XYZ file of N, CA and C in Angstrom:
801
model
N 18.539 -11.137 17.242
C 19.441 -9.493 17.790
C 18.202 -8.821 17.708
N 17.746 -7.787 18.333
C 16.500 -7.000 18.166
C 17.038 -5.688 17.065
N 16.682 -5.630 16.440
C 16.958 -4.241 15.122
C 16.048 -3.389 15.446
N 15.947 -2.411 16.144
C 15.001 -1.120 16.902
C 15.965 -0.377 18.369
N 15.483 -0.128 18.712
C 16.803 1.451 19.120
C 16.864 0.814 20.315
N 17.376 1.760 21.551
C 17.315 0.945 23.118
C 15.899 1.817 23.702
N 15.630 2.636 22.754
C 14.083 3.607 23.408
C 13.349 2.763 23.314
N 12.864 1.827 22.113
C 11.890 0.912 21.186
C 11.991 -0.530 22.677
N 12.941 -0.531 22.306
C 12.998 -2.012 23.650
C 13.185 -2.364 25.059
N 13.429 -0.157 25.520
C 13.286 -0.656 26.517
C 11.626 -0.344 27.038
N 10.570 0.163 26.038
C 9.089 0.692 26.234
C 8.643 -0.980 25.928
N 9.228 -1.223 24.977
C 8.344 -3.030 24.607
C 8.950 -3.576 25.859
N 9.623 -4.472 27.067
C 9.767 -4.862 27.781
C 9.436 -3.950 29.321
N 8.923 -2.601 29.011
C 8.203 -1.865 30.350
C 6.665 -2.669 30.256
N 6.571 -2.497 28.718
C 4.938 -3.487 28.574
C 4.400 -5.360 29.234
N 6.176 -5.210 28.222
C 5.898 -6.886 28.410
C 5.783 -7.559 29.906
N 6.837 -6.885 31.023
C 6.337 -7.079 32.618
C 5.848 -5.966 33.098
N 5.663 -5.028 32.552
C 4.574 -4.113 33.428
C 5.411 -3.244 35.026
N 6.534 -3.450 34.049
C 7.445 -2.863 35.075
C 8.684 -1.632 34.475
N 8.564 -0.527 35.095
C 9.676 -0.116 35.713
C 10.475 -0.074 36.370
N 11.082 -1.639 36.809
C 11.487 -2.061 37.574
C 13.125 -2.203 37.502
N 14.045 -1.977 37.078
C 15.429 -2.497 37.475
C 16.535 -2.801 38.078
N 16.862 -4.044 38.572
C 17.356 -4.993 39.233
C 18.898 -4.483 39.261
N 19.647 -3.889 39.429
C 21.439 -3.333 40.077
C 22.197 -4.750 40.175
N 23.028 -5.087 39.109
C 23.554 -6.799 39.846
C 25.241 -6.015 39.917
N 25.269 -6.211 41.576
C 26.257 -5.452 42.328
C 26.654 -6.990 43.166
N 27.338 -7.920 42.400
C 28.051 -9.274 43.030
C 29.232 -8.726 44.496
N 28.618 -8.676 45.569
C 30.156 -8.074 46.268
C 29.991 -9.759 47.117
N 30.699 -10.809 46.555
C 31.546 -11.893 47.736
C 30.854 -11.726 48.770
N 31.202 -10.824 49.937
C 31.347 -10.526 51.345
C 29.609 -10.597 51.077
N 29.006 -10.542 50.392
C 27.246 -9.984 51.497
C 26.579 -11.546 50.176
N 27.172 -12.436 49.088
C 26.709 -13.459 48.586
C 26.474 -14.785 49.590
N 25.285 -15.327 49.594
C 24.879 -16.486 50.323
C 26.053 -17.571 49.886
N 26.130 -18.268 51.759
C 27.587 -18.831 51.441
C 27.674 -20.619 49.768
N 28.657 -20.270 49.122
C 28.276 -20.849 48.251
C 28.975 -20.843 46.642
N 28.571 -19.354 46.766
C 27.676 -19.001 45.986
C 28.951 -18.371 45.270
N 29.508 -18.541 44.291
C 30.266 -17.770 42.616
C 29.668 -16.790 42.591
N 30.278 -15.963 41.716
C 29.147 -14.063 41.442
C 29.048 -15.543 39.931
N 29.388 -15.792 38.931
C 28.301 -15.960 37.704
C 27.273 -16.777 38.112
N 26.546 -17.930 39.432
C 25.618 -18.505 40.122
C 25.089 -17.678 40.253
N 25.505 -16.552 41.446
C 24.950 -16.445 41.696
C 24.031 -15.328 40.781
N 24.808 -14.219 40.298
C 24.063 -13.383 39.490
C 22.662 -13.962 38.570
N 22.855 -14.944 37.905
C 21.873 -15.783 37.788
C 21.368 -16.622 37.787
N 21.517 -16.998 39.503
C 20.143 -17.395 40.210
C 18.873 -15.786 40.041
N 19.973 -14.904 40.448
C 18.839 -14.093 39.742
C 18.109 -13.496 39.219
N 19.141 -13.960 37.972
C 17.900 -13.824 36.805
C 17.189 -13.762 36.181
N 17.556 -15.193 36.905
C 16.436 -16.283 36.132
C 14.924 -16.550 37.069
N 15.491 -15.782 38.384
C 14.223 -15.164 40.055
C 13.237 -14.207 38.613
N 13.836 -13.303 39.360
C 13.310 -11.314 38.894
C 13.499 -11.206 37.435
N 13.385 -12.221 36.531
C 13.317 -11.414 34.899
C 11.715 -11.479 34.741
N 10.531 -11.788 35.720
C 9.774 -11.415 34.447
C 9.069 -10.425 35.244
N 9.850 -9.164 36.531
C 9.506 -8.236 36.944
C 10.141 -7.203 36.864
N 10.775 -6.990 35.566
C 11.793 -6.213 35.402
C 11.287 -5.906 34.294
N 12.515 -3.795 34.135
C 12.243 -3.978 32.085
C 13.915 -3.904 32.465
N 14.838 -3.945 32.907
C 15.986 -3.783 32.953
C 17.361 -4.194 33.544
N 18.191 -4.481 33.940
C 19.751 -4.995 34.354
C 20.353 -3.782 34.616
N 21.116 -4.026 35.624
C 22.139 -2.920 35.494
C 23.210 -3.505 35.965
N 24.379 -4.139 35.592
C 25.320 -4.891 36.251
C 26.487 -3.493 36.422
N 26.892 -3.626 37.920
C 28.072 -2.479 38.499
C 29.479 -3.299 37.662
N 30.327 -2.821 36.599
C 30.822 -4.153 36.329
C 32.017 -3.611 36.595
N 32.173 -2.524 38.224
C 33.155 -2.376 39.781
C 33.576 -4.141 39.817
N 32.398 -4.026 40.145
C 32.441 -5.298 40.477
C 33.252 -6.844 39.957
N 32.146 -6.562 38.905
C 33.276 -8.304 38.022
C 34.417 -7.520 37.350
N 34.994 -6.330 37.868
C 36.206 -5.613 37.082
C 38.030 -6.226 38.153
N 36.839 -6.445 39.217
C 37.722 -6.633 40.491
C 37.981 -8.060 40.730
N 36.833 -8.877 40.224
C 37.817 -10.417 39.348
C 39.012 -10.349 39.118
N 39.449 -9.384 38.754
C 40.631 -10.125 38.540
C 40.473 -10.542 36.519
N 41.598 -11.510 36.185
C 40.709 -11.905 35.426
C 39.814 -12.202 34.502
N 39.643 -13.441 35.288
C 38.409 -13.623 34.584
C 36.719 -12.609 34.717
N 37.329 -11.076 35.245
C 36.304 -10.671 35.351
C 34.945 -10.510 34.410
N 35.967 -9.946 33.515
C 34.939 -9.687 31.779
C 34.504 -11.457 31.769
N 34.377 -12.144 32.008
C 34.530 -13.626 30.656
C 32.797 -14.235 31.496
N 33.492 -12.963 33.009
C 32.802 -13.754 33.653
C 30.909 -13.484 33.975
N 31.573 -11.904 33.272
C 30.381 -11.212 33.001
C 29.597 -10.966 32.192
N 30.113 -11.349 30.990
C 30.022 -12.428 29.362
C 28.745 -13.216 29.669
N 29.023 -13.916 30.643
C 28.754 -14.968 31.117
C 27.088 -15.038 30.987
N 27.565 -13.517 32.228
C 25.592 -13.607 32.904
C 25.058 -13.126 32.445
N 25.807 -11.739 31.481
C 24.737 -10.868 30.366
C 23.965 -12.036 29.622
N 24.519 -13.550 28.785
C 23.743 -14.538 28.514
C 22.834 -14.822 28.520
N 22.631 -14.546 29.932
C 21.529 -15.301 30.434
C 20.754 -14.801 30.755
N 20.855 -12.964 30.726
C 19.510 -11.887 30.076
C 18.985 -12.181 29.361
N 17.303 -12.402 29.901
C 16.974 -13.208 27.787
C 16.372 -12.183 27.409
N 17.043 -12.235 26.262
C 17.121 -11.128 24.742
C 16.308 -9.209 25.281
N 15.133 -9.649 25.339
C 14.051 -8.713 25.493
C 14.075 -7.289 26.799
N 14.459 -8.085 27.903
C 15.373 -7.418 28.678
C 16.320 -6.409 28.679
N 16.230 -4.589 28.594
C 17.172 -3.596 28.559
C 18.704 -3.535 29.354
N 19.678 -3.838 29.289
C 20.941 -3.860 29.905
C 22.127 -2.320 30.156
N 21.988 -2.315 31.256
C 22.954 -0.423 31.450
C 23.929 -1.215 32.181
N 25.012 -1.009 31.327
C 26.042 -1.049 32.320
C 26.335 0.257 32.632
N 27.043 -0.657 34.181
C 27.508 0.776 35.184
C 28.139 1.090 35.460
N 29.299 2.442 34.825
C 30.144 1.649 34.316
C 31.090 3.485 34.332
N 30.055 4.089 34.447
C 30.701 5.676 34.508
C 32.027 5.909 33.785
N 31.537 5.887 32.794
C 32.643 6.178 31.961
C 32.591 7.682 31.505
N 33.682 8.009 31.226
C 33.284 9.802 30.763
C 35.689 10.267 30.583
N 35.300 10.388 29.757
C 37.290 10.775 29.133
C 37.219 11.420 27.880
N 38.362 11.401 26.979
C 38.441 12.766 25.677
C 38.091 11.638 24.737
N 37.980 11.830 23.335
C 36.981 11.716 22.758
C 37.788 10.729 22.392
N 38.694 10.000 21.945
C 39.270 8.372 21.542
C 39.580 7.822 23.029
N 39.936 7.962 23.562
C 39.200 7.155 24.863
C 37.560 7.205 25.156
N 36.904 7.564 24.589
C 35.891 7.249 24.848
C 35.534 6.966 24.305
N 35.742 6.258 22.609
C 36.052 5.747 21.408
C 35.975 3.937 21.723
N 36.759 4.128 22.075
C 37.511 2.653 23.458
C 36.245 1.997 23.424
N 35.721 3.195 24.522
C 35.020 2.314 25.645
C 33.612 2.528 25.380
N 33.140 2.835 23.915
C 32.111 2.643 23.316
C 32.309 1.551 22.765
N 32.817 1.619 22.250
C 33.651 -0.108 21.723
C 33.138 -1.261 22.476
N 33.963 -0.724 23.297
C 34.471 -1.853 24.299
C 33.039 -2.409 24.784
N 32.367 -1.795 25.522
C 31.055 -2.202 25.748
C 30.020 -2.411 25.447
N 29.450 -1.942 24.195
C 28.450 -1.821 23.046
C 29.040 -2.672 21.946
N 29.595 -2.338 21.644
C 30.327 -4.529 20.014
C 30.837 -4.924 21.217
N 31.364 -5.352 21.481
C 32.274 -6.774 22.677
C 30.965 -7.309 23.377
N 30.513 -6.520 24.346
C 30.050 -6.460 25.429
C 28.047 -6.813 24.910
N 28.367 -5.556 24.283
C 26.996 -5.396 23.737
C 25.585 -4.899 24.937
N 26.157 -3.989 25.558
C 25.268 -3.899 26.049
C 24.139 -2.699 25.486
N 23.272 -2.504 25.712
C 22.416 -1.438 25.572
C 22.206 0.249 25.661
N 22.821 0.347 26.766
C 23.409 1.973 27.774
C 24.233 1.370 28.077
N 24.692 2.135 28.473
C 25.463 2.640 29.713
C 25.894 3.646 30.389
N 26.296 4.094 31.511
C 26.366 5.696 32.655
C 27.472 5.638 32.490
N 27.341 7.156 31.924
C 28.881 7.922 31.904
C 28.480 9.688 32.395
N 29.914 10.083 32.649
C 30.086 10.795 33.206
C 29.606 12.455 32.430
N 29.231 13.038 32.563
C 29.225 14.069 31.684
C 30.468 15.590 31.914
N 31.093 15.107 32.819
C 31.854 16.396 32.850
C 32.950 17.608 32.224
N 33.752 16.416 31.457
C 34.124 16.178 30.315
C 34.604 16.939 29.364
N 32.387 17.060 28.944
C 32.319 17.566 27.982
C 31.131 17.340 26.857
N 30.865 17.266 25.379
C 30.061 16.404 24.172
C 30.862 16.320 23.519
N 32.346 15.479 23.589
C 33.526 15.224 23.622
C 33.929 13.986 23.911
N 33.751 13.716 24.499
C 33.117 12.396 25.809
C 31.623 12.179 25.732
N 30.942 12.628 25.262
C 29.644 11.935 25.126
C 29.420 11.195 23.595
N 29.854 12.143 22.978
C 29.872 11.610 21.459
C 30.109 11.011 20.904
N 30.929 10.064 21.166
C 31.523 8.151 20.141
C 30.183 7.653 21.009
N 29.934 7.840 22.028
C 28.130 6.680 22.764
C 27.476 7.253 21.576
N 27.124 8.224 21.758
C 25.543 9.354 21.074
C 25.001 8.961 19.691
N 26.562 8.282 18.568
C 27.140 8.494 17.433
C 26.033 7.027 17.363
N 26.185 5.882 17.898
C 25.268 4.577 18.565
C 23.858 4.987 18.790
N 22.853 4.597 17.832
C 21.983 5.602 17.715
C 20.583 4.666 17.895
N 21.031 3.668 17.778
C 19.887 2.800 18.540
C 20.432 1.943 20.209
N 21.626 2.443 20.686
C 22.369 2.162 22.615
C 22.128 3.862 22.142
N 21.804 3.248 24.234
C 21.787 4.814 24.836
C 22.987 5.131 25.464
N 22.860 6.395 26.203
C 23.107 6.774 27.592
C 22.353 7.079 28.746
N 23.160 7.132 29.436
C 22.823 7.962 30.731
C 23.816 8.765 31.349
N 23.690 10.246 31.453
C 24.414 11.030 31.832
C 23.950 11.532 33.839
N 25.281 11.058 34.466
C 25.143 11.731 35.635
C 24.463 13.282 35.972
N 23.197 13.449 36.090
C 22.832 14.464 36.474
C 23.120 14.819 38.280
N 21.941 14.305 38.773
C 21.960 14.704 40.195
C 21.640 13.122 40.940
N 22.629 13.121 41.208
C 23.208 11.702 41.874
C 22.456 11.209 43.407
N 22.397 9.523 43.877
C 21.565 9.257 44.784
C 22.935 9.471 46.298
N 23.821 9.985 45.928
C 25.179 9.453 46.779
C 25.139 10.891 47.944
N 25.466 10.568 48.730
C 25.330 11.613 50.085
C 26.040 12.562 49.971
N 27.559 12.465 48.780
C 28.671 13.498 47.911
C 27.335 14.558 46.873
N 26.883 13.948 46.448
C 26.488 14.597 44.982
C 26.550 16.104 45.666
N 25.998 16.638 46.674
C 25.909 18.055 46.435
C 27.653 19.289 46.082
N 27.848 18.783 46.603
C 29.455 18.412 46.189
C 30.121 19.855 45.625
N 29.098 19.156 43.828
C 29.436 19.459 42.912
C 28.742 20.323 42.225
N 27.288 19.180 42.006
C 26.085 18.918 41.591
C 25.079 20.188 41.732
N 25.762 20.301 43.226
C 23.953 21.731 43.617
C 25.205 23.011 43.125
N 25.956 23.301 42.671
C 26.629 24.507 43.179
C 26.391 25.768 41.806
N 26.649 26.574 42.555
C 25.660 27.684 41.427
C 26.470 27.997 40.785
N 26.262 27.773 39.109
C 27.346 28.971 38.587
C 26.385 30.520 38.476
N 27.136 31.939 37.402
C 27.175 32.701 37.363
C 25.327 33.311 37.540
N 24.844 32.847 36.493
C 23.259 32.703 36.391
C 22.545 32.841 36.960
N 22.299 31.941 38.577
C 22.346 31.567 39.624
C 21.526 29.959 39.255
N 21.792 29.886 38.348
C 21.379 27.732 38.100
C 22.287 26.710 38.898
N 22.601 25.582 39.442
C 22.743 24.985 39.437
C 23.236 24.388 39.074
N 24.725 23.584 38.926
C 25.514 22.605 37.863
C 24.045 21.262 37.742
N 23.419 20.890 38.482
C 22.080 19.598 37.896
C 22.192 19.916 36.546
N 21.593 21.038 37.121
C 20.449 22.406 35.634
C 21.422 22.260 34.820
N 22.581 22.790 34.155
C 23.525 22.826 33.346
C 23.368 21.713 32.484
N 23.656 20.639 33.361
C 24.183 19.462 32.839
C 22.386 19.148 32.403
N 21.704 19.366 32.901
C 20.341 18.750 32.448
C 19.987 19.241 31.241
N 20.354 20.683 31.028
C 19.779 21.819 29.955
C 20.406 20.911 28.370
N 22.609 20.822 29.224
C 23.060 19.981 28.380
C 23.491 18.757 27.402
N 22.285 18.171 28.054
C 21.967 17.074 27.839
C 21.167 16.501 26.617
N 19.497 17.500 26.681
C 18.511 17.801 26.142
C 18.637 18.879 25.195
N 19.829 19.321 24.970
C 20.157 20.368 23.783
C 20.730 18.289 22.794
N 22.058 17.759 23.640
C 22.575 17.328 22.982
C 21.836 16.008 22.374
N 20.983 15.914 22.871
C 19.873 14.420 21.956
C 19.273 14.297 21.476
N 19.783 14.850 19.967
C 19.632 15.105 18.797
C 19.448 13.164 18.600
N 19.528 12.964 18.561
C 18.858 11.892 18.438
C 18.233 10.437 19.176
N 17.969 11.117 19.958
C 16.373 10.742 21.542
C 16.870 9.681 22.217
N 18.734 9.856 22.079
C 18.982 8.100 23.098
C 19.645 8.249 24.641
N 19.736 10.308 24.868
C 19.933 10.658 26.446
C 18.940 10.475 27.187
N 20.155 10.082 28.110
C 19.199 9.932 29.264
C 19.950 10.525 30.206
N 19.005 10.304 31.469
C 19.635 11.095 32.885
C 19.526 10.779 34.136
N 20.026 10.812 34.740
C 20.588 9.284 35.794
C 20.090 11.426 36.936
N 19.672 10.641 37.812
C 18.732 11.182 38.839
C 18.420 10.385 39.972
N 18.829 10.555 41.256
C 18.716 9.967 42.981
C 17.241 9.913 43.556
N 16.568 9.223 43.533
C 15.725 8.703 44.459
C 15.843 9.739 45.651
N 16.934 10.074 46.108
C 17.132 10.591 47.394
C 16.744 12.839 47.215
N 16.983 12.774 45.800
C 16.586 14.558 45.820
C 15.317 14.387 45.027
N 14.223 14.045 46.129
C 12.988 14.795 45.351
C 12.731 15.195 44.597
N 13.133 16.568 44.819
C 12.868 17.876 44.323
C 13.231 18.355 43.650
N 15.083 17.323 43.069
C 15.788 18.287 41.965
C 15.299 17.208 40.625
N 14.643 16.133 41.166
C 13.828 14.679 40.584
C 13.171 15.985 39.834
N 12.336 16.478 40.916
C 10.712 16.862 40.160
C 11.144 18.319 38.879
N 12.333 19.122 39.281
C 12.922 20.162 39.013
C 13.294 19.024 36.759
N 14.271 18.613 37.177
C 15.155 18.035 36.024
C 14.019 17.054 35.121
N 12.572 16.774 35.835
C 11.891 15.961 34.909
C 10.679 17.171 34.442
N 11.045 18.440 34.920
C 9.923 20.221 34.177
C 10.784 20.312 33.204
N 12.215 19.916 33.217
C 12.988 21.047 32.556
C 13.095 19.751 30.851
N 13.071 18.265 31.449
C 13.233 17.350 30.235
C 12.473 15.988 30.210
N 11.016 17.338 29.395
C 10.034 16.086 29.327
C 9.719 14.837 29.042
N 10.237 14.632 27.970
C 10.462 13.427 27.660
C 12.012 12.498 27.482
N 13.092 12.977 27.931
C 14.584 12.379 28.128
C 13.734 11.260 29.587
N 13.704 10.331 28.711
C 14.241 9.328 30.177
C 15.271 8.646 31.045
N 14.458 8.577 32.901
C 15.240 8.955 33.734
C 15.764 7.721 33.890
N 16.728 7.667 34.988
C 17.328 6.667 35.380
C 17.584 6.843 36.863
N 16.586 6.033 37.748
C 16.795 6.301 39.302
C 16.561 5.794 40.398
N 18.147 5.994 40.620
C 18.526 4.896 42.174
C 17.892 5.188 42.983
N 18.396 4.317 44.380
C 18.508 5.724 45.648
C 17.020 4.939 46.437
N 15.971 4.244 46.096
C 15.750 3.414 46.670
C 16.002 2.052 47.601
N 15.216 1.852 48.530
C 15.304 0.637 48.532
C 16.916 1.025 49.718
N 17.874 0.521 50.005
C 19.237 0.535 50.747
C 19.574 1.727 50.853
N 19.439 3.039 49.934
C 19.427 4.170 50.123
C 18.194 5.005 50.513
N 17.018 4.787 50.701
C 16.479 5.330 52.210
C 15.481 6.094 50.479
N 15.396 6.141 50.124
C 14.446 7.071 48.762
C 12.581 6.374 48.952
N 12.091 7.964 49.241
C 10.569 7.355 48.978
C 9.671 7.102 47.512
N 9.237 5.781 47.288
C 8.799 5.017 46.428
C 7.778 6.393 45.630
N 7.007 6.029 46.478
C 5.413 7.183 46.230
C 6.173 8.459 45.966
N 7.469 9.394 46.123
C 7.447 10.809 46.121
C 8.811 10.211 44.458
N 9.104 9.698 44.570
C 9.964 9.464 43.570
C 9.173 8.891 42.181
N 8.306 8.374 41.725
C 7.316 7.982 40.998
C 6.824 8.495 40.424
N 6.087 9.693 41.357
C 5.512 10.656 41.362
C 6.087 11.627 40.309
N 7.285 12.103 40.854
C 8.017 13.386 40.319
C 8.881 13.033 39.459
N 8.716 11.465 38.659
C 9.762 11.340 38.011
C 9.194 11.032 36.363
N 7.983 10.378 36.544
C 6.904 9.472 35.720
C 6.434 10.947 34.079
N 6.792 10.639 33.027
C 6.441 11.620 32.138
C 5.278 11.445 32.533
N 4.254 12.570 30.844
C 2.957 12.389 30.824
C 2.477 11.364 30.513
N 3.148 10.012 30.174
C 1.595 8.648 29.804
C 2.799 7.763 31.253
N 3.472 8.244 32.339
C 3.283 7.292 32.566
C 4.584 6.743 33.061
N 5.208 7.718 32.369
C 6.134 6.141 31.836
C 7.997 6.709 32.166
N 8.276 6.507 31.023
C 9.869 7.731 30.773
C 10.732 7.709 31.545
N 11.133 7.001 32.763
C 11.613 6.393 34.332
C 12.154 5.150 33.960
N 13.076 4.357 35.192
C 13.816 2.739 35.302
C 14.650 3.850 36.931
N 13.248 2.551 37.226
C 13.492 2.456 39.039
C 14.472 2.143 39.128
N 15.954 2.208 39.728
C 16.926 0.346 40.051
C 16.718 0.410 41.775
N 17.169 -0.583 42.234
C 16.980 -1.234 43.033
C 18.155 -2.130 43.550
N 19.151 -2.604 43.580
C 19.530 -3.461 44.027
C 19.987 -3.878 45.121
N 20.792 -3.527 46.243
C 21.180 -4.824 47.083
C 19.251 -5.475 47.406
N 18.516 -3.797 48.038
C 17.236 -4.567 49.014
C 17.221 -5.830 47.965
N 16.971 -5.965 46.926
C 16.712 -7.439 46.382
C 17.952 -8.546 46.067
N 18.711 -8.111 45.763
C 19.974 -9.153 45.224
C 20.002 -9.532 47.013
N 20.527 -9.117 48.207
C 20.821 -9.202 48.810
C 19.689 -9.929 49.968
N 18.322 -10.101 49.574
C 17.381 -9.763 50.432
C 17.273 -11.301 51.599
N 18.071 -11.804 50.717
C 17.985 -13.263 51.940
C 19.900 -13.512 51.802
N 20.467 -14.346 52.455
C 21.706 -14.695 52.963
C 21.509 -16.713 52.866
N 20.186 -16.893 52.635
C 20.307 -18.297 53.327
C 20.255 -19.208 51.305
N 19.797 -20.642 50.982
C 20.002 -20.958 50.704
C 18.276 -20.515 49.030
N 17.897 -20.316 50.022
C 16.340 -19.212 49.365
C 16.440 -18.174 48.862
N 18.182 -17.624 48.527
C 17.900 -15.826 48.153
C 17.298 -15.745 46.751
N 17.256 -16.775 45.591
C 16.795 -16.126 44.174
C 15.023 -16.766 44.816
N 14.891 -17.107 45.552
C 13.172 -16.890 45.480
C 12.883 -15.239 46.622
N 13.632 -15.086 47.936
C 13.326 -14.148 48.042
C 13.297 -12.778 47.105
N 14.734 -12.674 46.546
C 14.769 -11.685 45.155
C 13.730 -11.018 44.721
N 13.589 -13.253 44.286
C 11.941 -12.564 43.182
C 10.625 -12.233 44.055
N 10.754 -12.090 45.032
C 9.721 -11.732 45.587
C 9.360 -10.226 46.367
N 11.304 -9.987 46.469
C 11.115 -8.361 46.677
C 11.240 -8.047 44.881
N 11.881 -8.702 44.250
C 11.652 -7.623 42.874
C 10.295 -7.167 42.920
N 9.349 -8.237 43.051
C 7.654 -8.353 42.492
C 6.573 -7.255 43.476
N 7.505 -7.720 44.247
C 6.805 -6.502 45.599
C 7.247 -4.919 45.098
N 8.578 -4.901 44.512
C 8.285 -3.148 44.753
C 8.422 -2.882 43.138
N 8.367 -3.772 42.658
C 7.756 -3.968 40.905
C 6.287 -2.970 41.221
N 5.144 -3.532 41.661
C 4.306 -3.770 41.898
C 3.741 -2.006 42.850
N 4.977 -2.358 44.003
C 4.193 -0.540 44.940
C 4.016 0.413 43.420
N 5.919 0.327 42.929
C 5.453 1.528 42.251
C 4.222 1.637 41.316
N 4.109 0.224 40.392
C 3.171 0.709 39.692
C 1.700 1.022 40.621
N 1.378 1.237 41.188
C 0.612 1.519 42.043
C 0.464 2.894 42.272
N 1.411 3.476 41.872
C 1.831 4.960 42.147
C 1.985 5.640 40.816
N 1.730 4.809 39.988
C 1.793 5.529 38.267
C 1.066 6.080 37.861
């Protein structure tokens, strides 16, 4: 077991593998190679790519969609992740306090995740039960990478700021334990730069490279902190579905190494 904070564990993993790369585990049976079940597919991807990443981000929806055995499969997959590598629950939870307390217990105590993605829409009381786990981390959705993100996140409030800027400010105010980060998409490089300037010491989780088309060089240069760290860049489909053939794990490893090295090129 790691007797360290989420941030310390992440920093150690980044140093060990010289990596800011996170691989998202989104196991879609329709896209997986023939003959692979979810557990064997994910474990093969992990075994092949673990030397090149600082984190893995299982998307809970893909495991929940498997029915009664989904959580059992997820636990099996989590056990195959090397202990020093950070695990991020891509859960996007966000509910009232007593419900959030139950979610935190499930994700941290039962499943053992190091951190979780959360929606901040319902305010501080929906976040507090998670950040009370001082050795765990949260990533609040701030300026996401999906095409509909602007519907709300770029709305202006009365003082002229965008809503995503208010989220970033609130996150900074709530970050008294140093365990809050922000999700900011690579598809919004201008906003990424603004958020980094606002939150100079916070960790940013950046999806949107690869299949969603985010520019690697811009992403790295906009997102890194003064120490050329402070960012976790996620890629899912580009890596885990690099091939549908028997060599899928080898191809995933090649894709992960190439992306890690490209990221490091611009640090």
